[in-house]
Amino acid sequence: MDSNISQFHQDSNTYNNPNLDHQFMPYYADQLNDSACCRIANYLMSDEDHEDFEKSFLSGDNNIVSENYNYKFDGSSNSVDLGKNKRELKKYNTQEDLRFAFRTKTDLEVMDDGYKWRKYGKKMVKSSPNPRNYYKCSSEGCNVKKRVERDVEDSNYVITTYQGLHNHA
DNA sequence: CGTTTTTGACCAGCGC
DNA sequence: GCGCTGGTCAAAAACG
């Protein structure tokens, strides 16, 4: 399982990726297999899984984390410049608005991450010739959402952004 | 026949 | 205000 996680790496130059809101912390995965997808899904589920996931990143077993890694999953990290906008900072400090983005090299438009999603929107965005797709978790009362879009820089990659925490397994 | 997708309309936030 | 932009709604269509 941990060997799957080591496929991820953090790129400090990607904070200002125009495809992503600047407060996002992107991780890259050159090959995202099913196990890794599950791990991300677990991370989104609970605090315990979240801590477990963070430990995997921080452990010395894999050197995927930069020396000055100080990201917190609640969005309050000072490694991400949230600017002077306190209202925005507050907004992204809540668990409900917690976001997590990563990039995957894949031909597939839809990736199975273990959850069932209902598509509720599709939008062309100014910064990209590729559409952005909006999904919501199909589970009753679960407000987790995700966005999927092809990377502007390299259309071989898909950028997935999760928002919120699942209230179920 | 229930669930999901499609798609334009609608809406809210922001800069001017 | 007004227009631009991105996120969501919802009705109809498609799906299985």
Tab-separated table of C-alpha atoms in Angstrom, chain A:
chain	number	residue	atom	x	y	z
A	1	MET	CA	0.000	0.000	0.000
A	2	ASP	CA	2.713	2.434	0.927
A	3	SER	CA	4.559	1.751	-2.288
A	4	ASN	CA	1.515	3.102	-4.057
A	5	ILE	CA	1.608	6.260	-2.042
A	6	SER	CA	5.212	6.837	-2.981
A	7	GLN	CA	4.124	7.428	-6.524
A	8	PHE	CA	2.867	10.787	-5.384
A	9	HIS	CA	5.101	13.760	-5.174
A	10	GLN	CA	4.574	17.371	-4.338
A	11	ASP	CA	5.645	20.072	-6.743
A	12	SER	CA	6.126	23.428	-5.083
A	13	ASN	CA	5.915	25.199	-8.444
A	14	THR	CA	2.334	24.280	-8.992
A	15	TYR	CA	0.647	26.494	-6.423
A	16	ASN	CA	-0.290	29.039	-9.036
A	17	ASN	CA	-1.534	26.599	-11.608
A	18	PRO	CA	-4.285	28.595	-13.332
A	19	ASN	CA	-6.377	25.456	-13.476
A	20	LEU	CA	-6.582	25.363	-9.722
A	21	ASP	CA	-7.625	27.817	-7.099
A	22	HIS	CA	-4.476	29.125	-5.491
A	23	GLN	CA	-5.250	27.650	-2.087
A	24	PHE	CA	-5.163	24.154	-3.480
A	25	MET	CA	-2.275	21.881	-2.668
A	26	PRO	CA	-1.681	19.705	-5.688
A	27	TYR	CA	0.072	16.373	-5.594
A	28	TYR	CA	1.132	14.665	-8.755
A	29	ALA	CA	0.871	11.011	-9.549
A	30	ASP	CA	2.394	9.676	-12.726
A	31	GLN	CA	0.566	6.420	-12.374
A	32	LEU	CA	-2.423	6.319	-10.129
A	33	ASN	CA	-3.508	2.757	-9.612
A	34	ASP	CA	-6.640	1.517	-7.913
A	35	SER	CA	-5.033	1.117	-4.496
A	36	ALA	CA	-3.798	4.662	-4.494
A	37	CYS	CA	-7.241	5.869	-5.471
A	38	CYS	CA	-8.670	4.007	-2.512
A	39	ARG	CA	-6.148	5.561	-0.212
A	40	ILE	CA	-7.147	9.025	-1.246
A	41	ALA	CA	-10.780	8.156	-0.781
A	42	ASN	CA	-10.024	6.892	2.718
A	43	TYR	CA	-8.200	10.064	3.519
A	44	LEU	CA	-11.307	12.003	2.648
A	45	MET	CA	-13.389	9.955	5.028
A	46	SER	CA	-12.223	10.628	8.559
A	47	ASP	CA	-9.639	12.347	10.715
A	48	GLU	CA	-7.914	9.059	11.464
A	49	ASP	CA	-7.501	8.222	7.822
A	50	HIS	CA	-6.424	11.748	7.177
A	51	GLU	CA	-3.683	11.449	9.800
A	52	ASP	CA	-2.669	8.096	8.405
A	53	PHE	CA	-2.412	9.552	4.955
A	54	GLU	CA	-0.392	12.488	6.169
A	55	LYS	CA	1.978	10.188	8.040
A	56	SER	CA	2.582	8.282	4.837
A	57	PHE	CA	3.641	11.469	3.192
A	58	LEU	CA	5.773	12.577	6.088
A	59	SER	CA	7.476	9.253	6.769
A	60	GLY	CA	11.094	8.897	5.789
A	61	ASP	CA	10.322	5.714	3.921
A	62	ASN	CA	9.585	7.644	0.828
A	63	ASN	CA	11.209	10.889	-0.179
A	64	ILE	CA	8.252	12.368	-1.920
A	65	VAL	CA	7.915	15.215	0.543
A	66	SER	CA	10.031	18.328	0.353
A	67	GLU	CA	12.070	19.451	3.353
A	68	ASN	CA	9.875	22.434	4.078
A	69	TYR	CA	6.685	20.482	3.858
A	70	ASN	CA	4.220	22.059	6.235
A	71	TYR	CA	0.903	21.599	4.608
A	72	LYS	CA	-2.114	20.943	6.773
A	73	PHE	CA	-5.139	19.294	5.342
A	74	ASP	CA	-7.550	21.768	6.878
A	75	GLY	CA	-6.295	24.424	4.514
A	76	SER	CA	-4.671	26.523	7.206
A	77	SER	CA	-1.124	25.856	6.102
A	78	ASN	CA	1.149	28.809	5.720
A	79	SER	CA	2.819	27.022	2.861
A	80	VAL	CA	-0.149	28.058	0.788
A	81	ASP	CA	-0.593	31.733	0.252
A	82	LEU	CA	-4.150	32.602	1.058
A	83	GLY	CA	-3.454	36.283	0.792
A	84	LYS	CA	-4.991	38.923	2.997
A	85	ASN	CA	-8.532	37.832	2.424
A	86	LYS	CA	-9.646	36.647	5.849
A	87	ARG	CA	-13.059	35.727	4.636
A	88	GLU	CA	-11.561	33.377	2.085
A	89	LEU	CA	-9.199	31.940	4.670
A	90	LYS	CA	-12.115	31.180	6.940
A	91	LYS	CA	-14.064	29.627	4.134
A	92	TYR	CA	-11.376	27.123	3.271
A	93	ASN	CA	-10.592	26.352	6.876
A	94	THR	CA	-13.797	24.402	7.384
A	95	GLN	CA	-13.818	20.667	6.929
A	96	GLU	CA	-16.724	20.929	4.553
A	97	ASP	CA	-14.698	23.030	2.165
A	98	LEU	CA	-11.503	21.079	2.585
A	99	ARG	CA	-10.048	20.443	-0.835
A	100	PHE	CA	-7.522	18.104	-2.264
A	101	ALA	CA	-6.297	18.112	-5.824
A	102	PHE	CA	-4.009	15.801	-7.747
A	103	ARG	CA	-3.001	15.140	-11.306
A	104	THR	CA	-3.053	11.805	-13.058
A	105	LYS	CA	-1.725	10.651	-16.387
A	106	THR	CA	-4.617	8.781	-17.938
A	107	ASP	CA	-6.678	8.396	-21.079
A	108	LEU	CA	-9.798	7.767	-19.060
A	109	GLU	CA	-12.293	10.530	-18.477
A	110	VAL	CA	-13.765	8.912	-15.392
A	111	MET	CA	-11.651	7.239	-12.725
A	112	ASP	CA	-13.036	4.758	-10.238
A	113	ASP	CA	-12.133	5.881	-6.736
A	114	GLY	CA	-14.528	3.571	-4.902
A	115	TYR	CA	-17.356	6.043	-4.583
A	116	LYS	CA	-20.455	6.556	-6.648
A	117	TRP	CA	-20.793	9.968	-8.227
A	118	ARG	CA	-23.589	11.835	-9.921
A	119	LYS	CA	-22.585	14.326	-12.564
A	120	TYR	CA	-24.374	17.624	-12.066
A	121	GLY	CA	-22.576	20.080	-14.283
A	122	LYS	CA	-20.162	20.696	-17.095
A	123	LYS	CA	-18.559	24.011	-17.799
A	124	MET	CA	-16.075	25.527	-20.146
A	125	VAL	CA	-13.623	27.627	-18.193
A	126	LYS	CA	-11.720	30.574	-19.534
A	127	SER	CA	-8.291	29.269	-18.600
A	128	SER	CA	-8.650	26.029	-20.509
A	129	PRO	CA	-9.995	24.725	-23.816
A	130	ASN	CA	-11.108	21.631	-21.941
A	131	PRO	CA	-14.408	21.411	-20.091
A	132	ARG	CA	-14.612	21.059	-16.332
A	133	ASN	CA	-16.949	18.377	-14.996
A	134	TYR	CA	-18.716	18.541	-11.666
A	135	TYR	CA	-19.682	15.511	-9.615
A	136	LYS	CA	-21.452	14.987	-6.315
A	137	CYS	CA	-21.320	11.884	-4.128
A	138	SER	CA	-24.487	9.846	-4.659
A	139	SER	CA	-24.683	8.694	-1.060
A	140	GLU	CA	-27.595	10.099	0.941
A	141	GLY	CA	-26.671	13.198	2.917
A	142	CYS	CA	-23.055	13.184	1.749
A	143	ASN	CA	-21.982	16.520	0.340
A	144	VAL	CA	-18.613	15.582	-1.083
A	145	LYS	CA	-17.969	16.973	-4.537
A	146	LYS	CA	-15.269	16.575	-7.095
A	147	ARG	CA	-14.175	18.355	-10.216
A	148	VAL	CA	-12.467	16.674	-13.127
A	149	GLU	CA	-10.713	18.424	-15.971
A	150	ARG	CA	-7.833	17.917	-18.365
A	151	ASP	CA	-4.662	19.815	-17.657
A	152	VAL	CA	-4.131	22.838	-19.889
A	153	GLU	CA	-0.392	22.307	-19.932
A	154	ASP	CA	-0.523	18.651	-20.877
A	155	SER	CA	-3.784	17.077	-21.958
A	156	ASN	CA	-2.379	13.637	-21.151
A	157	TYR	CA	-3.123	14.526	-17.544
A	158	VAL	CA	-6.380	14.823	-15.681
A	159	ILE	CA	-6.740	17.080	-12.662
A	160	THR	CA	-9.148	15.854	-10.010
A	161	THR	CA	-10.195	17.998	-7.086
A	162	TYR	CA	-12.075	16.588	-4.127
A	163	GLN	CA	-14.004	18.854	-1.775
A	164	GLY	CA	-15.387	17.841	1.619
A	165	LEU	CA	-15.382	14.734	3.774
A	166	HIS	CA	-17.479	11.636	3.172
A	167	ASN	CA	-19.960	10.887	5.957
A	168	HIS	CA	-19.983	7.162	5.133
A	169	ALA	CA	-17.717	4.286	4.163
